[in-house]
Amino acid sequence: MKNLRYKISTIVIAIAAVLAIAGCKKGLLDQHPLNQITDETYWQSATDATMFATRMYTYMPQDNFVYYEGMSDNGISNDPTTRRFGNSTQDPTISSKEWSYEPMRQAYSFFTNVDKVPDMDPGLKKRLTAEVKFVLAYRYFIMTTLYGDIPLVTNLITDPTKADIPKSPKADIMKAELQWLDEAATDLPLSYTGADQGRATKGAALALKSRIYLYAGDYANAAAAAKSVMDLGIYKLYPSYFDFFQKDGDYSSEDIWSFGYTLSVHQNSLRDILGSQALMNGRNILDPTSELVNDYESKNGFYPYTKDPGYVATDPYNNRDPRLRQTILCPGDIYKYPYFPNINQYDPFNNQGDRIGGDLGSRSGYSWCKNVDRYDYVRSGVNNWKAFHYAEILLNYAEAQNEVGGPTADVIAALDQIRSRAGMPTIAQTFTTNALAINQTNMRTFIRHERRIELAGEGLRYFDVLRWKIGEQVMQGAIYTVDATDGITNISTANGHINKYPKTVIEQRFFNNAKFYVWPIPQLAIDASKGILTQNPLWK
């Protein structure tokens, strides 16, 4: 059966030859003439319009979004660019990751030309237009979140001499994003079936709206937008936290919008990026930090986990929040991967592939299992990248509503849904266990912690660090390996193996300047703009 990913690949192939011969002017917007693919020879049918709109989804978050974990205190990567953002040694020569106006050109090409399609069904035209607005809003959102003020394009630019335009304030661009999303939400359906699964829905538009308001600190509107998603009545948490991020959870009741992968057309790269070498044939490109591992509560809700009466130093991963070992492989864990049945224990001290310091080994002594397809072939994965899902909506609502009115019953109810799915004590039980009063300040701290744990491995922690302005606290100083000074009981010392590893510095991080809360404008874009585009003030 055809699916969204197949359609995307089809449209890419269909226009690739035309794009290859299209002329280009390297300006601040990287303007490319689009007349070769938007003239009367293309816009002949509803299929043409559908294919063009479908291509827009290639600009949405995909598997490589996980690299943002390595820019936060959740992860450490051997990818050079990711690592430099993680240790705050970035500069304008490497900051072009999200700087692209191609999505804007494509969006306005669609808006300009879709009316040329003869006899097109009005309902389909409205829906496709809404889908394009959804992607356009996301692209401006991600760029303004990282770069701040940027140029705002409001029409299709066909004259290369007019491609260089000045910045607009981030607040003005946010207004445009929200207007697009309001318009999109009106015309998008609640759900799709069959080959259309994976397209933007009303819930997806509202979910993005909630994230935009939350990141802007507009808590009243963030809470309202999140509540509008909840009130749709079609979303709920998937029963299993681990399985939701496998193929099982694709297009499930928790999946609001995800980027699709298939075995026959295109697999994801999550095994290579995240996976254990010995157990999964991955490459350990991105590893969890020991600080993230240490932030998980005990199973009984004690925080830190070492306060739990059941804590045993030589078995530190037992009796912990179940999400820990559904997210991260810890030394001594048994993880049965069907294609490598002979190696089941994660052992970064002795296993050749994962050994700390090895060519493909873990840097920290930990590896990921969340998001790594457990059931598909070597070096592939077909589970979707879950870009927006219901657990985030519940967390958005809880955080925003707590800022507006404190820890009301509905704030606690939203959090208890997440805690219940995880198999963790309720908010009331957890606060009692830790002798904490339920007030706005304590709830704010708890929500930030819960958000980190629930969304670990999804790339969102980096953006939370930026918006909460906590980089100096959590991204400064040494990053360490696992501390197995006392040994790990579950790892056998037979045949000359070891079960101990000293706490060792991996790298130093230097988040010591306010400029790291915003990315520098890429130097190539500035150089090409003839003085119109200026560098972010903190980076001058």
Coordinates of C-alpha atoms in Angstrom, one line a residue, residues 3-376:
N3 CA 2.0 5.6 2.3
L4 CA 3.1 9.1 3.1
R5 CA 6.8 8.3 2.9
Y6 CA 6.3 6.7 -0.6
K7 CA 4.5 9.8 -1.8
I8 CA 7.3 12.1 -0.5
S9 CA 9.9 10.1 -2.3
T10 CA 7.8 10.2 -5.5
I11 CA 7.5 14.0 -5.5
V12 CA 11.2 14.4 -4.7
I13 CA 12.0 12.2 -7.8
A14 CA 9.5 14.0 -9.9
I15 CA 11.0 17.5 -9.4
A16 CA 14.6 16.5 -8.9
A17 CA 15.6 16.8 -12.5
V18 CA 14.0 20.2 -12.8
L19 CA 15.6 21.5 -9.6
A20 CA 19.0 20.2 -10.8
I21 CA 18.9 22.5 -13.9
A22 CA 17.3 25.5 -12.2
G23 CA 19.5 28.5 -11.8
C24 CA 20.2 29.9 -8.4
K25 CA 21.4 33.0 -6.6
K26 CA 23.2 32.5 -3.4
G27 CA 21.6 35.2 -1.3
L28 CA 20.6 35.4 2.3
L29 CA 17.4 33.4 1.4
D30 CA 19.3 31.0 -0.9
Q31 CA 16.8 32.1 -3.6
H32 CA 16.2 29.6 -6.4
P33 CA 13.9 30.5 -9.3
L34 CA 10.8 28.2 -9.1
N35 CA 9.2 29.0 -12.4
Q36 CA 10.6 25.9 -13.9
I37 CA 8.5 23.7 -11.6
T38 CA 5.5 26.0 -11.0
D39 CA 4.5 27.0 -14.5
E40 CA 1.5 25.7 -16.4
T41 CA 3.3 22.5 -17.3
Y42 CA 3.2 21.3 -13.7
W43 CA -0.1 22.4 -12.1
Q44 CA -2.3 20.3 -14.3
S45 CA -4.1 18.1 -11.8
A46 CA -5.1 17.5 -8.2
T47 CA -2.4 14.9 -8.1
D48 CA 0.2 17.5 -8.9
A49 CA -1.0 19.7 -6.1
T50 CA -1.2 16.8 -3.7
M51 CA 2.3 15.7 -4.5
F52 CA 3.7 19.2 -4.1
A53 CA 2.0 19.6 -0.7
T54 CA 3.2 16.2 0.4
R55 CA 6.8 17.2 -0.3
M56 CA 6.5 19.9 2.4
Y57 CA 6.6 17.2 5.0
T58 CA 10.3 16.6 4.3
Y59 CA 10.9 19.9 6.2
M60 CA 9.4 18.5 9.4
P61 CA 11.3 16.8 12.2
Q62 CA 12.8 13.5 11.2
D63 CA 15.1 11.0 12.9
N64 CA 18.1 13.4 13.0
F65 CA 16.1 15.6 15.4
V66 CA 17.4 13.3 18.1
Y67 CA 20.8 15.0 17.7
Y68 CA 19.5 17.9 19.8
E69 CA 19.8 15.6 22.8
G70 CA 23.5 15.8 22.3
M71 CA 23.3 19.6 22.6
S72 CA 21.7 19.3 26.0
D73 CA 22.7 17.8 29.3
N74 CA 20.9 14.6 28.3
G75 CA 23.4 13.4 25.7
I76 CA 27.0 13.4 24.4
S77 CA 27.8 12.8 20.8
N78 CA 30.8 12.1 18.6
D79 CA 29.2 14.1 15.8
P80 CA 31.4 17.1 15.5
T81 CA 28.8 19.8 15.1
T82 CA 26.5 18.4 17.7
R83 CA 29.4 18.1 20.2
R84 CA 30.4 21.7 19.6
F85 CA 26.9 22.9 20.4
G86 CA 26.9 20.7 23.5
N87 CA 30.1 22.1 24.9
S88 CA 29.4 25.7 23.8
T89 CA 32.2 26.0 21.3
Q90 CA 29.9 26.7 18.3
D91 CA 30.4 29.7 16.0
P92 CA 28.8 31.2 12.9
T93 CA 30.6 28.9 10.6
I94 CA 28.7 25.8 11.8
S95 CA 25.3 27.3 12.7
S96 CA 23.4 26.6 9.4
K97 CA 21.7 23.4 10.6
E98 CA 18.2 25.0 10.6
W99 CA 18.8 28.1 8.4
S100 CA 16.9 27.4 5.3
Y101 CA 14.3 29.3 3.3
E102 CA 13.6 26.5 0.9
P103 CA 10.4 25.5 2.8
M104 CA 9.2 29.1 2.5
R105 CA 9.8 29.2 -1.2
Q106 CA 8.0 25.9 -1.6
A107 CA 5.0 27.0 0.5
Y108 CA 4.5 30.3 -1.4
S109 CA 4.9 28.5 -4.6
F110 CA 2.0 26.3 -3.6
F111 CA -0.1 29.2 -2.5
T112 CA 0.6 31.0 -5.7
N113 CA -0.1 28.2 -8.1
V114 CA -2.7 25.9 -6.6
D115 CA -5.5 27.9 -8.0
K116 CA -4.2 27.1 -11.5
V117 CA -5.3 23.4 -11.1
P118 CA -8.4 22.9 -13.2
D119 CA -11.5 21.5 -11.7
M120 CA -9.9 20.9 -8.3
D121 CA -12.2 19.9 -5.5
P122 CA -12.5 22.9 -3.2
G123 CA -12.4 20.7 -0.1
L124 CA -9.1 19.1 -1.1
K125 CA -7.6 22.5 -2.0
K126 CA -8.5 23.9 1.5
R127 CA -7.0 20.8 3.2
L128 CA -3.8 20.8 1.2
T129 CA -3.4 24.6 1.8
A130 CA -3.9 24.0 5.5
E131 CA -1.2 21.3 5.5
V132 CA 1.3 23.6 3.8
K133 CA 0.5 26.3 6.4
F134 CA 1.2 23.8 9.2
V135 CA 4.7 23.1 7.8
L136 CA 5.3 26.8 7.1
A137 CA 4.5 27.7 10.7
Y138 CA 6.7 24.9 12.1
R139 CA 9.7 26.0 10.0
Y140 CA 9.4 29.6 11.1
F141 CA 9.0 28.5 14.7
I142 CA 12.1 26.4 14.7
M143 CA 14.2 29.1 13.1
T144 CA 13.0 31.9 15.4
T145 CA 13.4 29.6 18.4
L146 CA 17.1 29.2 17.6
Y147 CA 18.1 32.4 15.7
G148 CA 15.6 35.0 17.1
D149 CA 14.8 37.8 14.7
I150 CA 15.1 36.6 11.1
P151 CA 13.7 37.7 7.7
L152 CA 10.0 37.1 7.2
V153 CA 9.0 36.2 3.6
T154 CA 5.3 36.8 2.9
N155 CA 5.2 36.0 -0.8
L156 CA 6.8 34.0 -3.6
I157 CA 10.0 35.8 -4.6
T158 CA 10.8 35.2 -8.3
D159 CA 13.1 38.2 -8.8
P160 CA 16.6 37.3 -7.4
T161 CA 17.4 41.0 -6.8
K162 CA 14.6 41.2 -4.2
A163 CA 15.7 38.1 -2.3
D164 CA 17.7 39.9 0.3
I165 CA 15.4 41.4 2.9
P166 CA 16.0 42.6 6.5
K167 CA 15.0 40.8 9.7
S168 CA 11.6 41.0 11.3
P169 CA 11.1 40.8 15.1
K170 CA 10.6 37.3 16.4
A171 CA 7.3 38.5 18.0
D172 CA 5.9 39.5 14.6
I173 CA 6.9 36.2 13.0
M174 CA 5.2 34.4 15.9
K175 CA 1.9 36.2 15.1
A176 CA 2.2 35.0 11.5
E177 CA 2.8 31.4 12.7
L178 CA -0.2 31.5 15.0
Q179 CA -2.4 32.9 12.3
W180 CA -1.4 30.1 9.9
L181 CA -2.1 27.5 12.5
D182 CA -5.5 28.9 13.4
E183 CA -6.4 28.9 9.7
A184 CA -5.0 25.4 9.3
A185 CA -6.8 24.0 12.3
T186 CA -10.1 25.2 10.8
D187 CA -9.6 23.2 7.6
L188 CA -7.7 20.1 8.8
P189 CA -9.6 16.9 9.7
L190 CA -9.4 15.2 13.0
S191 CA -7.8 12.1 11.5
Y192 CA -7.0 10.2 8.3
T193 CA -7.2 6.6 7.2
G194 CA -5.2 4.4 4.8
A195 CA -2.6 6.1 2.6
D196 CA -3.3 9.5 4.1
Q197 CA -2.1 8.6 7.6
G198 CA 0.7 10.9 8.5
R199 CA -0.7 14.1 7.1
A200 CA -1.3 17.1 9.4
T201 CA -4.5 17.0 11.5
K202 CA -6.4 19.6 13.5
G203 CA -4.7 18.1 16.6
A204 CA -1.2 18.6 15.1
A205 CA -1.9 22.3 14.3
L206 CA -3.1 22.9 17.9
A207 CA -0.2 20.9 19.3
L208 CA 2.3 23.1 17.5
K209 CA 0.3 26.2 18.7
S210 CA 0.7 25.0 22.3
R211 CA 4.4 24.5 21.9
I212 CA 4.9 27.9 20.3
Y213 CA 3.1 29.7 23.1
L214 CA 4.9 27.6 25.8
Y215 CA 8.3 28.4 24.4
A216 CA 7.4 32.1 24.3
G217 CA 6.3 32.1 27.9
D218 CA 2.7 32.9 27.1
Y219 CA 1.4 30.4 29.6
A220 CA -2.3 31.3 29.5
N221 CA -2.5 30.8 25.8
A222 CA -0.2 27.7 26.0
A223 CA -2.5 26.1 28.5
A224 CA -5.6 27.0 26.4
A225 CA -4.0 25.5 23.2
A226 CA -3.0 22.3 25.0
K227 CA -6.5 22.0 26.5
S228 CA -8.0 22.4 23.1
V229 CA -6.0 19.3 22.0
M230 CA -7.2 17.4 25.2
D231 CA -10.8 18.4 24.5
L232 CA -10.8 16.9 21.1
G233 CA -11.3 13.6 22.9
I234 CA -9.4 11.5 20.4
Y235 CA -6.0 11.3 22.1
K236 CA -4.8 9.2 25.0
L237 CA -1.5 7.7 26.2
Y238 CA -0.4 4.5 24.7
P239 CA -0.5 1.7 27.3
S240 CA 3.2 0.9 27.0
Y241 CA 5.8 3.8 27.2
F242 CA 8.5 1.7 25.5
D243 CA 6.2 0.3 22.8
F244 CA 4.9 3.7 21.8
F245 CA 8.2 4.6 20.4
Q246 CA 8.4 1.3 18.5
K247 CA 6.4 0.5 15.4
D248 CA 3.5 -0.5 17.7
G249 CA 2.8 3.2 18.5
D250 CA 2.8 4.5 14.9
Y251 CA -0.5 6.4 14.3
S252 CA -1.8 5.3 17.6
S253 CA -4.0 7.3 20.0
E254 CA -1.0 9.0 21.4
D255 CA 0.6 9.8 18.1
I256 CA -0.5 13.4 17.1
W257 CA 2.0 13.8 14.2
S258 CA 5.0 11.6 13.3
F259 CA 7.4 11.3 10.3
G260 CA 6.8 8.0 8.7
Y261 CA 9.4 5.3 7.6
T262 CA 9.0 2.1 5.8
L263 CA 11.3 -0.8 5.0
S264 CA 10.7 -0.8 1.3
V265 CA 11.2 3.0 0.7
H266 CA 13.3 4.6 3.4
Q267 CA 14.3 3.4 6.9
N268 CA 15.3 5.7 9.7
S269 CA 18.9 6.0 11.1
L270 CA 18.1 5.7 14.8
R271 CA 19.9 2.4 15.2
D272 CA 23.1 3.9 13.9
I273 CA 22.7 7.0 15.9
L274 CA 21.5 5.6 19.2
G275 CA 22.1 1.9 19.2
S276 CA 24.5 -0.3 21.1
Q277 CA 27.1 -1.8 18.8
A278 CA 27.3 -5.2 20.5
L279 CA 23.6 -5.7 21.1
M280 CA 22.0 -3.9 18.1
N281 CA 24.8 -3.4 15.6
G282 CA 24.5 0.4 16.2
R283 CA 27.2 3.0 16.2
N284 CA 26.8 4.7 19.6
I285 CA 27.0 8.1 17.8
L286 CA 24.9 9.7 20.6
D287 CA 25.0 8.4 24.2
P288 CA 23.0 9.4 27.3
T289 CA 24.8 11.2 30.0
S290 CA 25.3 9.7 33.5
E291 CA 23.7 12.9 34.9
L292 CA 20.5 12.1 33.0
V293 CA 20.6 8.5 34.4
N294 CA 21.1 9.8 37.9
D295 CA 18.0 12.1 37.6
Y296 CA 15.5 9.2 37.4
E297 CA 13.7 8.7 40.7
S298 CA 13.4 5.4 42.6
K299 CA 10.4 3.2 41.8
N300 CA 8.9 4.4 45.0
G301 CA 9.2 8.1 44.1
F302 CA 12.3 9.0 46.2
Y303 CA 14.4 11.8 44.7
P304 CA 17.3 11.5 44.5
Y305 CA 16.9 7.7 44.1
T306 CA 19.7 7.1 46.6
K307 CA 17.3 8.2 49.4
D308 CA 15.2 5.1 48.8
P309 CA 15.7 2.6 51.7
G310 CA 16.0 -0.1 49.1
Y311 CA 19.0 1.5 47.3
V312 CA 22.0 -0.8 46.8
A313 CA 25.2 0.8 45.5
T314 CA 26.2 -2.3 43.5
D315 CA 22.7 -2.6 41.9
P316 CA 21.9 1.1 41.2
Y317 CA 19.5 0.6 38.3
N318 CA 17.2 -1.7 40.0
N319 CA 14.1 -0.3 41.8
R320 CA 14.1 2.8 39.6
D321 CA 11.5 4.6 37.6
P322 CA 10.6 2.0 34.9
R323 CA 11.2 4.6 32.2
L324 CA 14.9 4.5 32.9
R325 CA 15.4 1.1 31.4
Q326 CA 12.8 1.6 28.8
T327 CA 14.9 4.6 27.6
I328 CA 18.5 3.8 28.4
L329 CA 20.6 0.6 28.5
C330 CA 22.5 0.5 31.8
P331 CA 25.5 -1.7 32.6
G332 CA 24.3 -5.2 33.4
D333 CA 20.9 -4.8 31.7
I334 CA 19.6 -7.7 29.7
Y335 CA 18.2 -6.6 26.4
K336 CA 17.1 -9.4 23.9
Y337 CA 17.4 -8.2 20.4
P338 CA 16.2 -11.0 18.0
Y339 CA 18.9 -10.5 15.4
F340 CA 21.8 -10.8 17.9
P341 CA 20.6 -13.6 20.1
N342 CA 24.1 -14.5 21.4
I343 CA 24.7 -11.2 23.2
N344 CA 22.0 -10.1 25.5
Q345 CA 23.8 -8.2 28.3
Y346 CA 24.8 -4.6 27.9
D347 CA 28.3 -4.5 29.2
P348 CA 30.3 -1.4 28.4
F349 CA 33.2 -2.6 30.5
N350 CA 33.9 -5.9 28.6
N351 CA 31.8 -6.2 25.4
Q352 CA 34.1 -5.5 22.5
G353 CA 31.6 -3.3 20.6
D354 CA 30.4 -1.1 23.5
R355 CA 33.5 -0.9 25.6
I356 CA 34.1 2.7 26.9
G357 CA 36.8 4.2 24.8
G358 CA 36.4 1.8 21.9
D359 CA 36.0 2.9 18.3
L360 CA 32.2 2.3 18.4
G361 CA 31.9 2.2 22.1
S362 CA 29.8 4.3 24.4
R363 CA 31.5 7.4 25.8
S364 CA 29.4 7.5 29.0
G365 CA 28.9 3.8 29.6
Y366 CA 25.2 4.1 28.7
S367 CA 23.3 3.6 25.4
W368 CA 19.8 4.2 24.2
C369 CA 17.0 1.7 23.7
K370 CA 14.1 4.2 23.3
N371 CA 13.3 4.9 19.7
V372 CA 15.6 2.1 18.4
D373 CA 13.5 -0.3 16.3
R374 CA 13.7 -3.6 18.2
Y375 CA 12.2 -5.8 15.6
D376 CA 13.5 -4.8 12.2

